[in-house]
Each structure stands twice: as structure tokens, then as C-alpha cells.
mmCIF file of C-alpha atoms in Angstrom:
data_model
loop_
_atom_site.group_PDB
_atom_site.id
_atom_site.type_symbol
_atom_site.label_atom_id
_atom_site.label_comp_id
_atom_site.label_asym_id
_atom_site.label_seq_id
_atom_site.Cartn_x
_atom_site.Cartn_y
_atom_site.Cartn_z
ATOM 1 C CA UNK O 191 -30.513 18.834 27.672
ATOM 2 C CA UNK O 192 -32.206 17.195 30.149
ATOM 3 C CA UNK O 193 -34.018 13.860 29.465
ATOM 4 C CA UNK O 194 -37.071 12.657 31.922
ATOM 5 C CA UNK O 195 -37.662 8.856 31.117
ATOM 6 C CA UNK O 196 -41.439 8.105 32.236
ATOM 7 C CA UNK O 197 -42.787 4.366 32.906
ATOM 8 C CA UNK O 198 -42.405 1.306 34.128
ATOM 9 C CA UNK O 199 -39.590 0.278 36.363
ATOM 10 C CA UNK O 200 -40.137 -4.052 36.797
ATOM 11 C CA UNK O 201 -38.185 -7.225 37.695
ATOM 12 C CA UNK O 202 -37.835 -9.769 34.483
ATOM 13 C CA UNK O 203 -37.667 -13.298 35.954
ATOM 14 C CA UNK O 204 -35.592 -15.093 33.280
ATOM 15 C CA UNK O 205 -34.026 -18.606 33.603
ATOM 16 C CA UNK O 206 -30.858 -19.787 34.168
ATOM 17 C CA UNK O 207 -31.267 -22.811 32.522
ATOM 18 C CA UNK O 208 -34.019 -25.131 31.378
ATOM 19 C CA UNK O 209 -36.650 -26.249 33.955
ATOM 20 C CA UNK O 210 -36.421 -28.914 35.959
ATOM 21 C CA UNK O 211 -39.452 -31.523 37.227
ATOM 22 C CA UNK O 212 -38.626 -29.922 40.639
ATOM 23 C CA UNK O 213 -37.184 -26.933 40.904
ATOM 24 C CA UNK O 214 -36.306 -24.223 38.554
ATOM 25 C CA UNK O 215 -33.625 -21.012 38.850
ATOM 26 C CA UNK O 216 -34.036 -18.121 37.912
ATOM 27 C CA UNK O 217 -32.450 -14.673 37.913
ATOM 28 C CA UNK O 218 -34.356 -11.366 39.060
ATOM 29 C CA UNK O 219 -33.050 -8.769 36.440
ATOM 30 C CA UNK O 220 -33.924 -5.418 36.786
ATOM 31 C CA UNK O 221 -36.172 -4.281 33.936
ATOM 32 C CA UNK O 222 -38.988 -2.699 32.433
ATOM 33 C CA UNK O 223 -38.636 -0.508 29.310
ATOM 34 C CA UNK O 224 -38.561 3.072 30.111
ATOM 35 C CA UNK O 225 -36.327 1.552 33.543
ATOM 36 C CA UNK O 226 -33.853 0.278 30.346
ATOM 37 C CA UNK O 227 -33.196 3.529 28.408
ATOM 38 C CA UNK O 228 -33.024 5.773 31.726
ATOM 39 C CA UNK O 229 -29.993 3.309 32.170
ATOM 40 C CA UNK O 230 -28.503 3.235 29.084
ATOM 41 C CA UNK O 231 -28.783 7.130 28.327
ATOM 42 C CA UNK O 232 -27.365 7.639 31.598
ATOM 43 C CA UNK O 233 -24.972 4.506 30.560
ATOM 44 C CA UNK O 234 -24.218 7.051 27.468
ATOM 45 C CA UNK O 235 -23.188 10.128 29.480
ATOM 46 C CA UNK O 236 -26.960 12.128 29.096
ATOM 47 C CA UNK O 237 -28.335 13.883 32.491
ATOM 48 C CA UNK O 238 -31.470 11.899 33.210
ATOM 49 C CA UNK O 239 -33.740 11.279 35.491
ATOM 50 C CA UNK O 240 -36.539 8.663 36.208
ATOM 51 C CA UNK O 241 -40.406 9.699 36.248
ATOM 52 C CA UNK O 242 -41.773 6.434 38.071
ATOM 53 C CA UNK O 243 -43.295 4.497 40.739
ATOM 54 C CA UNK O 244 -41.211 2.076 42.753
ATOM 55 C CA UNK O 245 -41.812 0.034 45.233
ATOM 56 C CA UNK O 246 -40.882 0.087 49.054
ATOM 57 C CA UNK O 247 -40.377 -3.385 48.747
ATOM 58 C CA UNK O 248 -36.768 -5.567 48.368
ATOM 59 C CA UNK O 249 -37.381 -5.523 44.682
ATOM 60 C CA UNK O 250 -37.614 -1.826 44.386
ATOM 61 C CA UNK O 251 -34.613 -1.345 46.442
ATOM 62 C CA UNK O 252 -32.845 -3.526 43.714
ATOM 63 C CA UNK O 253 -34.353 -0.960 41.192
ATOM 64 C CA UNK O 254 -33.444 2.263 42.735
ATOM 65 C CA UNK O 255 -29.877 0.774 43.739
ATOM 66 C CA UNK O 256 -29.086 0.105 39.740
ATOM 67 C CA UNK O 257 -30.370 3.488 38.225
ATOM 68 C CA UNK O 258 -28.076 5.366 41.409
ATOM 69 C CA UNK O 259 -25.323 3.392 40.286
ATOM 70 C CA UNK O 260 -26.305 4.026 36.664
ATOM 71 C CA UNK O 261 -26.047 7.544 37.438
ATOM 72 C CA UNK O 262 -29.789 8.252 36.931
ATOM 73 C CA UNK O 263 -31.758 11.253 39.274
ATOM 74 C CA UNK O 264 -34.750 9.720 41.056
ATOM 75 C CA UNK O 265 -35.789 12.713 42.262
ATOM 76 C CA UNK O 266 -38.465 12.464 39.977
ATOM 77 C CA UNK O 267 -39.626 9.046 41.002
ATOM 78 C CA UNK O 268 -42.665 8.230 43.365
ATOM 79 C CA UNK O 269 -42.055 5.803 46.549
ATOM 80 C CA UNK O 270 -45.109 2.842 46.370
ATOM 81 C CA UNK O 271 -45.814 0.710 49.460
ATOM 82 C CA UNK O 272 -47.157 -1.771 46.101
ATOM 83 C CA UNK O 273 -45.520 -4.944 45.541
ATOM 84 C CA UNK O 274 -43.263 -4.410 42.342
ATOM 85 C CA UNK O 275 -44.467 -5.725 38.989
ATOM 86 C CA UNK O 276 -42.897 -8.925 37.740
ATOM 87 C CA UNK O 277 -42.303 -10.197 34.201
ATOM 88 C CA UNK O 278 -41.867 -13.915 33.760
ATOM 89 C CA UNK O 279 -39.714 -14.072 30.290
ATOM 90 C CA UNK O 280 -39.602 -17.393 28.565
ATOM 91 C CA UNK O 281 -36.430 -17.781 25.934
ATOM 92 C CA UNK O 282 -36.817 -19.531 22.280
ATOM 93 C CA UNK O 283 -33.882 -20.968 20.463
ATOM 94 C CA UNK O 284 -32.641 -17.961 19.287
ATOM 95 C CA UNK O 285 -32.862 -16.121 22.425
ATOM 96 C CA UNK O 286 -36.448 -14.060 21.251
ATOM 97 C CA UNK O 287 -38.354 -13.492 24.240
ATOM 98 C CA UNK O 288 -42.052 -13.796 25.514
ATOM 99 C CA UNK O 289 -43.652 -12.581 28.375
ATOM 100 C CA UNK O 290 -45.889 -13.200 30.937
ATOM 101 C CA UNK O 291 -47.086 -10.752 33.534
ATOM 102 C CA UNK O 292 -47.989 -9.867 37.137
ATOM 103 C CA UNK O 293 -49.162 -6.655 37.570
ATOM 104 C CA UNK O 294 -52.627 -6.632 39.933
ATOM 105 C CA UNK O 295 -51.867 -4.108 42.334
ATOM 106 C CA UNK O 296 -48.367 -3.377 41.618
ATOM 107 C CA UNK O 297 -46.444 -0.270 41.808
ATOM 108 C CA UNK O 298 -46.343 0.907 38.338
ATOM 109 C CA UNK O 299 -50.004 1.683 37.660
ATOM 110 C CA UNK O 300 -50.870 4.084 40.189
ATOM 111 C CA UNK O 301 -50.418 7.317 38.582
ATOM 112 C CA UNK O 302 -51.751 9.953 40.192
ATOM 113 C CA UNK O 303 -52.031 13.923 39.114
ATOM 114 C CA UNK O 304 -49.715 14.696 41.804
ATOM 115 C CA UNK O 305 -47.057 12.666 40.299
ATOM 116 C CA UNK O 306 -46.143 14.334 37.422
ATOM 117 C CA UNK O 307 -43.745 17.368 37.473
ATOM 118 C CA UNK O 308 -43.819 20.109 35.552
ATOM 119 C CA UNK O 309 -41.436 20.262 33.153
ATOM 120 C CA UNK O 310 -39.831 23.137 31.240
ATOM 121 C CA UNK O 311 -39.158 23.974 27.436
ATOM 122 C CA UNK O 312 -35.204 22.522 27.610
ATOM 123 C CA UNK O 313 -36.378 19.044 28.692
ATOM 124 C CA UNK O 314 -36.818 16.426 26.433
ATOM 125 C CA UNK O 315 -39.809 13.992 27.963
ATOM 126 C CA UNK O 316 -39.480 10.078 26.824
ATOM 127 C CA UNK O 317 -42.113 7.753 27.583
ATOM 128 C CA UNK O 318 -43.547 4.565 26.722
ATOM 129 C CA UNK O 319 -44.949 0.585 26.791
ATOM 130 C CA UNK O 320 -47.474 -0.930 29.135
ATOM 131 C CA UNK O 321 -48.020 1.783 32.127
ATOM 132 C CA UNK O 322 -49.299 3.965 29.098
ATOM 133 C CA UNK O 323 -51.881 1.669 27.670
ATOM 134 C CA UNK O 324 -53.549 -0.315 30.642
ATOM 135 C CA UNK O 325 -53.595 0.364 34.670
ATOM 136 C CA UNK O 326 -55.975 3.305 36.102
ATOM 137 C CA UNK O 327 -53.226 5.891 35.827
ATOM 138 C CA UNK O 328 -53.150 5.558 32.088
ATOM 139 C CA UNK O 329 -55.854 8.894 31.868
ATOM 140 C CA UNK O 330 -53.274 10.324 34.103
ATOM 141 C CA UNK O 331 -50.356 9.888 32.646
ATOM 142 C CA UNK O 332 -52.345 10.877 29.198
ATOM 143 C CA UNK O 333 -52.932 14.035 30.605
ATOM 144 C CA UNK O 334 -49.429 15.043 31.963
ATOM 145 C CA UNK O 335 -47.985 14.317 28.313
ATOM 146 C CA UNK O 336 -50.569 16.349 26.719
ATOM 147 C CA UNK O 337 -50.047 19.394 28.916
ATOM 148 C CA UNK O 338 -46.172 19.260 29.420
ATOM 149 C CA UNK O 339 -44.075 22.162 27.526
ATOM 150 C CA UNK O 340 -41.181 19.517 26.767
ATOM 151 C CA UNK O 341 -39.597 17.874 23.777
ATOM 152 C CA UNK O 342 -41.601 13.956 23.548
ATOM 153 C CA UNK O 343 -40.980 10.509 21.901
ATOM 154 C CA UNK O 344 -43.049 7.819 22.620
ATOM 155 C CA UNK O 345 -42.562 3.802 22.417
ATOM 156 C CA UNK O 346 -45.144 2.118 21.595
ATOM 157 C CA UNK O 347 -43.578 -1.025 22.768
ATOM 158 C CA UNK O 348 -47.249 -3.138 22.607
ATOM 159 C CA UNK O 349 -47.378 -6.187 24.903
ATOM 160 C CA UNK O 350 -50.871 -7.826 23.205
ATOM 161 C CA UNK O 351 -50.733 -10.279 26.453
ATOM 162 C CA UNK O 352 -52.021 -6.767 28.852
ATOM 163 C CA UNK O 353 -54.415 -5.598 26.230
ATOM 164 C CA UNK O 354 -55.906 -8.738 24.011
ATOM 165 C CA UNK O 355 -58.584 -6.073 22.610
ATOM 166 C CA UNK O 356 -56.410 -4.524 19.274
ATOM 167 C CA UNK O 357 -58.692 -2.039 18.552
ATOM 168 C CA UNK O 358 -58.840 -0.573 22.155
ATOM 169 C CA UNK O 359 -54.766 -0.561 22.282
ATOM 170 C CA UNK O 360 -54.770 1.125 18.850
ATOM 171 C CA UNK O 361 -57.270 3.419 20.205
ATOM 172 C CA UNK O 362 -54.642 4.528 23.240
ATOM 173 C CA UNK O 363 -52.019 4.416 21.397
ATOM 174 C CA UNK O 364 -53.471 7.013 18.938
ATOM 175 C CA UNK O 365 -54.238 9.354 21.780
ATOM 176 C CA UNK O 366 -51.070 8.881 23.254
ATOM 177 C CA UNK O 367 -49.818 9.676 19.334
ATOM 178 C CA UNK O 368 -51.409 12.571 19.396
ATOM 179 C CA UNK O 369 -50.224 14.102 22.386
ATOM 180 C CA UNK O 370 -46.822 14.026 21.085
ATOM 181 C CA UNK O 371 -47.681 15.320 18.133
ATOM 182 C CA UNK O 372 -48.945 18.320 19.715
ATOM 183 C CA UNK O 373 -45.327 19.089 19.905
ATOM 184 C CA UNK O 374 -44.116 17.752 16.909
ATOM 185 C CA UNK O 375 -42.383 14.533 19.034
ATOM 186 C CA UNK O 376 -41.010 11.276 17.529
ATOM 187 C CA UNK O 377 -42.748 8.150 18.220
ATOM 188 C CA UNK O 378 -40.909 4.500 17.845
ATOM 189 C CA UNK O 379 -42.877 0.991 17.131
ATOM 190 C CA UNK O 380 -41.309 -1.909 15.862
ATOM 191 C CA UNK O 381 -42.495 -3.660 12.707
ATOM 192 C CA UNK O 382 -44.013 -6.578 14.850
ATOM 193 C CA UNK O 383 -45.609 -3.846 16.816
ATOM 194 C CA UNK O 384 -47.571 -1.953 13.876
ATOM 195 C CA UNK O 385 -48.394 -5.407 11.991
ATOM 196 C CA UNK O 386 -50.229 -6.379 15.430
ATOM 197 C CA UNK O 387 -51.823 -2.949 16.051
ATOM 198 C CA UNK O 388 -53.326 -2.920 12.699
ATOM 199 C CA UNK O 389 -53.844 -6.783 11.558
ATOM 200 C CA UNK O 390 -51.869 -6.205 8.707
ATOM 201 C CA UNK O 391 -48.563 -7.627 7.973
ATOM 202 C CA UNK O 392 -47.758 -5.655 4.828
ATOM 203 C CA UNK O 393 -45.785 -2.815 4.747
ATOM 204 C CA UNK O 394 -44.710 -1.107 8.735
ATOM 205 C CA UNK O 395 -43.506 1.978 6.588
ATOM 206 C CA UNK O 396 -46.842 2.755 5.195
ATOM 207 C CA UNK O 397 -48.522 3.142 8.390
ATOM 208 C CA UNK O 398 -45.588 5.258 10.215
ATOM 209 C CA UNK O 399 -45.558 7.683 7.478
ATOM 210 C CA UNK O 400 -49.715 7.477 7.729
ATOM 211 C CA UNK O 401 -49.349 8.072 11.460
ATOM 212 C CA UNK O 402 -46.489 10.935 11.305
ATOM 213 C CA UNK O 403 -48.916 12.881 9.230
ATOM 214 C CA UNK O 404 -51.789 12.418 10.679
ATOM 215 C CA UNK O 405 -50.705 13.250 14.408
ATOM 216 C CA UNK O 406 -48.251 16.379 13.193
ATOM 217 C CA UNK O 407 -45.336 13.884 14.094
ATOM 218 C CA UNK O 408 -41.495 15.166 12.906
ATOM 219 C CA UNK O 409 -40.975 11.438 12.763
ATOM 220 C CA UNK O 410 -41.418 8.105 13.116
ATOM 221 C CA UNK O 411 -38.769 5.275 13.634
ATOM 222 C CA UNK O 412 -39.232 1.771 12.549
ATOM 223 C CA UNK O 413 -37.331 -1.129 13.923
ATOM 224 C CA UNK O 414 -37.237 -4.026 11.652
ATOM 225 C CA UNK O 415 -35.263 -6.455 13.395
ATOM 226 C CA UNK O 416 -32.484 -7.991 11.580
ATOM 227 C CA UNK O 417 -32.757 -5.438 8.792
ATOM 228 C CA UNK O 418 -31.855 -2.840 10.927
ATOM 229 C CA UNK O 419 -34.060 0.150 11.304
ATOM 230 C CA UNK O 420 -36.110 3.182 9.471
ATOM 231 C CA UNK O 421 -36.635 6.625 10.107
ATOM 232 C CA UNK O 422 -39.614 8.073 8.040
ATOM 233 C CA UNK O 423 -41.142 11.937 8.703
ATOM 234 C CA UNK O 424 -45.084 13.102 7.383
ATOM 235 C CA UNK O 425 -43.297 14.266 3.849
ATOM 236 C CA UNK O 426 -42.091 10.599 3.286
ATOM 237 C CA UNK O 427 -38.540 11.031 4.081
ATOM 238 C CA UNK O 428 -36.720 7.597 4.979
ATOM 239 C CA UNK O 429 -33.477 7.067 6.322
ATOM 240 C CA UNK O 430 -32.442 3.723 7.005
ATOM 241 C CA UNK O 431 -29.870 2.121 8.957
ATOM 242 C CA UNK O 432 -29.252 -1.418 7.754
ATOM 243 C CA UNK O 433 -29.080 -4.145 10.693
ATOM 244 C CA UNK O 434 -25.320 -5.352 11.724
ATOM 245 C CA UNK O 435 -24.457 -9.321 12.347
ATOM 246 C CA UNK O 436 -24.538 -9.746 16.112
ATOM 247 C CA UNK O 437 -24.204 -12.745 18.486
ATOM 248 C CA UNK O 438 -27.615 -12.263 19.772
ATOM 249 C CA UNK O 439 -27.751 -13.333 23.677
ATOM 250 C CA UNK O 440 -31.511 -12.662 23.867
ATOM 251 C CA UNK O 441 -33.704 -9.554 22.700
ATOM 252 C CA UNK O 442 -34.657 -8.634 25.892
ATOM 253 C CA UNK O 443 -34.073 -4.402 26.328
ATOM 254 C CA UNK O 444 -32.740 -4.259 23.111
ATOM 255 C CA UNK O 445 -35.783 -2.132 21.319
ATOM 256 C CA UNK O 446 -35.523 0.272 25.243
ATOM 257 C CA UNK O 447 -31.557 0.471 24.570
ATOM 258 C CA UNK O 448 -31.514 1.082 21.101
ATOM 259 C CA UNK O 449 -33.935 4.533 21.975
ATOM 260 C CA UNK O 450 -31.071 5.507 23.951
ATOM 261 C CA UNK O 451 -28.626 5.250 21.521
ATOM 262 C CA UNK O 452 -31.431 6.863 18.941
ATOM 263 C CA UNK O 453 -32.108 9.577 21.224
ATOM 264 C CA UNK O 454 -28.507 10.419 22.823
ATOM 265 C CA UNK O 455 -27.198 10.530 19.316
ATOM 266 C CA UNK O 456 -30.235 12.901 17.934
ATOM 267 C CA UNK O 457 -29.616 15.422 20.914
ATOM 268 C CA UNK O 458 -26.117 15.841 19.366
ATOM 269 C CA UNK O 459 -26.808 17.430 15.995
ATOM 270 C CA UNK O 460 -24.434 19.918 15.890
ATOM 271 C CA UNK O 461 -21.502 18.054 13.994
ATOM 272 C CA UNK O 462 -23.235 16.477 11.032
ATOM 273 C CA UNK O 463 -25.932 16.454 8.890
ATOM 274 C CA UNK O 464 -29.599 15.250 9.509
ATOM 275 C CA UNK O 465 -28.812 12.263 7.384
ATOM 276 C CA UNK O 466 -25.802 10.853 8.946
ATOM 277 C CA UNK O 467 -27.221 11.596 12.282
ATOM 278 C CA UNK O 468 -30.204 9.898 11.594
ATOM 279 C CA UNK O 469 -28.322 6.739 10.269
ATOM 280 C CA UNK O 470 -25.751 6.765 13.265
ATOM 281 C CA UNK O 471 -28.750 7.316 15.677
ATOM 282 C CA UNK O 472 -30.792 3.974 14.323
ATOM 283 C CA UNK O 473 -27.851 1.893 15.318
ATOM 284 C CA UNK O 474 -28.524 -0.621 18.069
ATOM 285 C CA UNK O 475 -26.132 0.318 21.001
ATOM 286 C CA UNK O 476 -27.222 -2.980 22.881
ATOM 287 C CA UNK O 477 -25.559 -4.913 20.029
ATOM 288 C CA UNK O 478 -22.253 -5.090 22.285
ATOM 289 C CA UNK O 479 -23.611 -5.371 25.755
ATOM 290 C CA UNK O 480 -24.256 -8.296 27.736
ATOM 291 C CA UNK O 481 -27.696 -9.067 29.558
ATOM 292 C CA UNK O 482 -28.467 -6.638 32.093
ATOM 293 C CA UNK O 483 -25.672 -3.868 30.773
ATOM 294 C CA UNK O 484 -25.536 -1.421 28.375
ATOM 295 C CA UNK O 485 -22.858 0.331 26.523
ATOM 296 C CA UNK O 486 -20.596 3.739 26.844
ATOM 297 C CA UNK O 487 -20.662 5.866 24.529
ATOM 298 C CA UNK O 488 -16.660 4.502 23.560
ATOM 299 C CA UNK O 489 -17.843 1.127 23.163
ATOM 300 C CA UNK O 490 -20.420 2.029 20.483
ATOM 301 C CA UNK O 491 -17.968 4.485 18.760
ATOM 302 C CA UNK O 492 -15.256 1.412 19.311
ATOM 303 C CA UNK O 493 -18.082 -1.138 17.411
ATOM 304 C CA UNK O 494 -18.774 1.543 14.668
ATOM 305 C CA UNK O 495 -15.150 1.892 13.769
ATOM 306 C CA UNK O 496 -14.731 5.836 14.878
ATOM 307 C CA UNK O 497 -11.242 6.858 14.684
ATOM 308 C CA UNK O 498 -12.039 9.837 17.244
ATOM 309 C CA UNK O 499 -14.297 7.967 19.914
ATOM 310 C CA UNK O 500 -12.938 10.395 22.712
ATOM 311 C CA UNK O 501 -14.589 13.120 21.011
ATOM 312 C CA UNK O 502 -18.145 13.391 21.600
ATOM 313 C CA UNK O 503 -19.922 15.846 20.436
ATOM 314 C CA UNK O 504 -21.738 19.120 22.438
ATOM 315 C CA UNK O 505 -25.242 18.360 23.173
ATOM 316 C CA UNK O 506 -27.707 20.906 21.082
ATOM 317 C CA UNK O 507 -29.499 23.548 23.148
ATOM 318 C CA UNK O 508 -31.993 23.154 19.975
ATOM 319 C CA UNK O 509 -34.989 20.217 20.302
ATOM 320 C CA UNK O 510 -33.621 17.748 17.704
ATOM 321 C CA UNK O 511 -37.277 17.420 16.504
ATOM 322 C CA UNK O 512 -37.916 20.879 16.178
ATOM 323 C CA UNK O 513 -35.265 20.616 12.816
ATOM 324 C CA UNK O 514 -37.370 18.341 11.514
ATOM 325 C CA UNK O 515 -40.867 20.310 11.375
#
């Protein structure tokens, strides 16, 4: 199976230390979330390839250099004389991280019809965060998923800072949910995403089973922070994974990194049952890997305690979310 990651490819600006009355420093890591699981699937052994816009620019040089040496296809990928997009991160105490944007007339709003391949029945299509939701090439991009013939999941990802207006976000985001659910795709929001879609800080798992059946999802995956993460389908299915004590560097590409991990492990269902696969899936892969990294498949296997890491399983010629219809 193929995977085609679609979205935003940026630079995160995130300091080196605290600032100072003068100057500050800063490093310029390459980011952006679909940019982070490209990397990490490819990171994970999948065949990939990267559906964006990047810049001619020295930034976008940096960008295309670490997917080629990620071993991601940019074939796909559309060349931008646009400055690339920048994303200031500010750090709390325990490493949780905020962000602040730059993104008038940058590369990764563009889209154009022309853009968009067309895809076939054996690709699996993953897309997701900002670029879908604001930018004139949201309609665009709308379009291509509702028209492509391949597998989709969808990350929300919601950044309120690009879209104040919650009712107009919701409203994309349920188009964009419907889309997918034309053909029965998975969709992935964290907790804090749903509770701030929806004003409502109750129960995340009401509303993903809500919005599984409602857009013809197969399912819909919860992250819940430290308590791990949930997958529920329309019927009201849940399988949860239970969250795993981590030193915690910062959170930044852990929600894009721990899609690979979900979405490498669901392609392989050929050695174990839904359940187990689901549970293995929902574990976070960037739990081991250092800022700006991501982990092999034989350092998650190492971290999970598999006796037969070398053995990966065969990837399924069968979409994963078909099973679950």
C-alpha cells in the first residue's frame, strides 16, 4: 500500500533557551503536521509520498532535503516561488506547546485543481490540520478528497489561533468529515480538539461516536493525552490504549507521529485480530524519539517489549477500514 500524506509542510521556530532583553536563539525545525507523519511513516518502513506545496525558497530546500533523506517521494509535491510558512512555538513548563503563525502569502495555501493527482483504489490518502480549514485552496483541496477513489483519514488537528470563528471551523471540518466518510475513512481529533470545536468539555467519546455515524465513518480515534488513546466506530465499539509514562521533551509532532504509528500498524492486519491491532496501533511511536526524529519500526517494537521485533508483518492488500464497515 501506498500512502499519499496531503498538507502542510512549515518551519517551527522554537527556542533554545529562554529569551533574552537582546537577542534570542532559536532553532528552525522542519515541521508542519502532515510534513511529520510523511516522515515518520516513511521513518516506519511505509512507501509514501508527499502531496504539498513547498517553497523555492532556503526554507523549502531544508524541507525537501529532510523528507529525501526520510525516504519520502516528492513527486507528488508542488514547487512555490511563496515564502514558506513559519510557526513561532512558545514552550510551558512541561514542554506543551503554543503557536503562533505566519502564513499571508505563504506556500501552503495555494491549492490549485491542477495540483491534485489522481489517485487509484490501492492508495491510502491521509490528510489534515490548517491547509484544510483556512487559505483559498481549502474548496480545492475539499474537492480532490471528495472525488479521489482512495482509502482516507483525516486529522482534524484544529489550531483556534487561524480560525477564531468555532462554528465556521466546525462547519469545515464537517464537510471535510464527510468526504471521508464517503469512503468509509477514519478521522483523528484529540480530546482538546473536540471540547474546542463544540464548547463542551464533557465527554470527547460522545461526539466521535456522534460524528462516526453521522458521516458513515468506520472510525474515529480519540487522543486523550496522558490517558492514552480511544478508538470508537458508528456501532459504539471502543478500544482503548491506555497512555505509557514518558519523559516528555515537548508535544510538538507527537499527535502527526502517533498517526503514523496508528496508520502503519492498521495497514498490517494480517497477523492479529482487530482488537490487538487496534490497541498496538493507538500507541504513541514519538514516545521514544527526540525533537525533530521519529522512530523505526525496531525501536517501537524494542519500547513495547516484542520478543520478535525483526519480524514485521506483510502489509494488507485489503483497506484496513474497509474491515471495519
Amino acid at each position: 500500500m501506498r500512502f499519499v500524506v496531503c498538507g502542510e509542510a512549515l518551519i517551527d521556530l522554537i527556542p533554545d533557551h529562554a529569551p533574552a532583553a537582546t537577542a534570542g536563539k532559536w532553532t528552525a525545525y522542519s515541521g508542519g503536521g502532515p510534513f511529520n507523519t510523511a516522515r515518520a511513516l516513511a521513518t516506519l518502513g511505509e512507501d509514501v509520498d508527499f502531496l504539498g506545496r513547498l517553497s523555492t525558497d532556503a526554507f523549502g530546500q531544508q524541507l525537501r532535503m529532510h523528507l529525501a533523506g526520510a525516504g519520502v517521494g516528492l513527486g507528488l509535491s508542488t514547487s512555490t516561488e511563496e515564502a514558506t510558512s513559519l510557526a513561532i512555538v512558545s514552550l510551558d513548563d512541561v514542554g506543551k506547546a503554543d503557536y503562533c503563525f505566519h502564513f499571508d502569502k505563504t506556500s501552503n495555501f495555494g491549492w490549485q485543481a491542477g495540483d491534485f493527482p489522481t489517485l487509484q483504489a490501492g492508495d491510502w490518502l491521509h490528510f489534515g490540520s490548517i491547509g484544510t480549514v483556512v487559505g483559498a485552496g481549502a474548496p480545492a483541496l475539499l474537492d480532490f478528497v471528495n472525488q479521489t477513489a482512495a482509502s482516507l483519514s483525516y486529522d482534524i488537528n484544529v489550531r483556534p489561533s487561524t480560525m477564531p470563528d468555532r462554528s465556521r471551523y466546525l462547519e469545515r471540518v464537517s464537510s471535510l468529515m464527510r468526504a471521508v466518510g464517503r469512503n468509509a475513512g477514519i478521522v483523528k481529533a484529540s480530546d482538546e480538539d473536540i471540547a474546542w470545536l463544540v464548547e463542551d468539555g464533557s465527554d470527547p467519546l460522545y461526539y466521535a461516536q456522534r460524528w462516526a455515524s453521522d458521516f458513515g465513518l468506520s472510525m474515529f480515534v480519540v487522543t486523550l493525552g496522558a490517558e492514552g488513546a480511544m478508538a470508537v466506530t458508528p456501532d459504539g465499539r471502543q478500544v482503548a490504549s491506555p497512555g505509557r509514562e514518558v519523559a516528555v521533551v515537548d508535544t510538538v509532532g507527537a499527535g502527526d507521529t502517533f498517526m503514523a504509528g496508528f496508520l502503519s500498524s492498521l495497514s498490517r492486519t494480517s497477523t492479529m485480530s482487530k482488537e490487538r491491532l487496534i490497541a498496538v496501533s493507538l500507541l504513541r511511536p514519538s514516545s521514544v524519539a527526540a525533537r525533530g526524529t521519529a522512530p523505526s519500526f525496531d525501536e517501537v517494537a524494542r519500547m513495547l517489549g516484542y520478543a520478535d521485533s525483526g519480524r514485521r508483518p506483510e502489509a494488507s492488500s485489503v483497506s484496513p477500514a474497509a474491515s471495519w464497515r
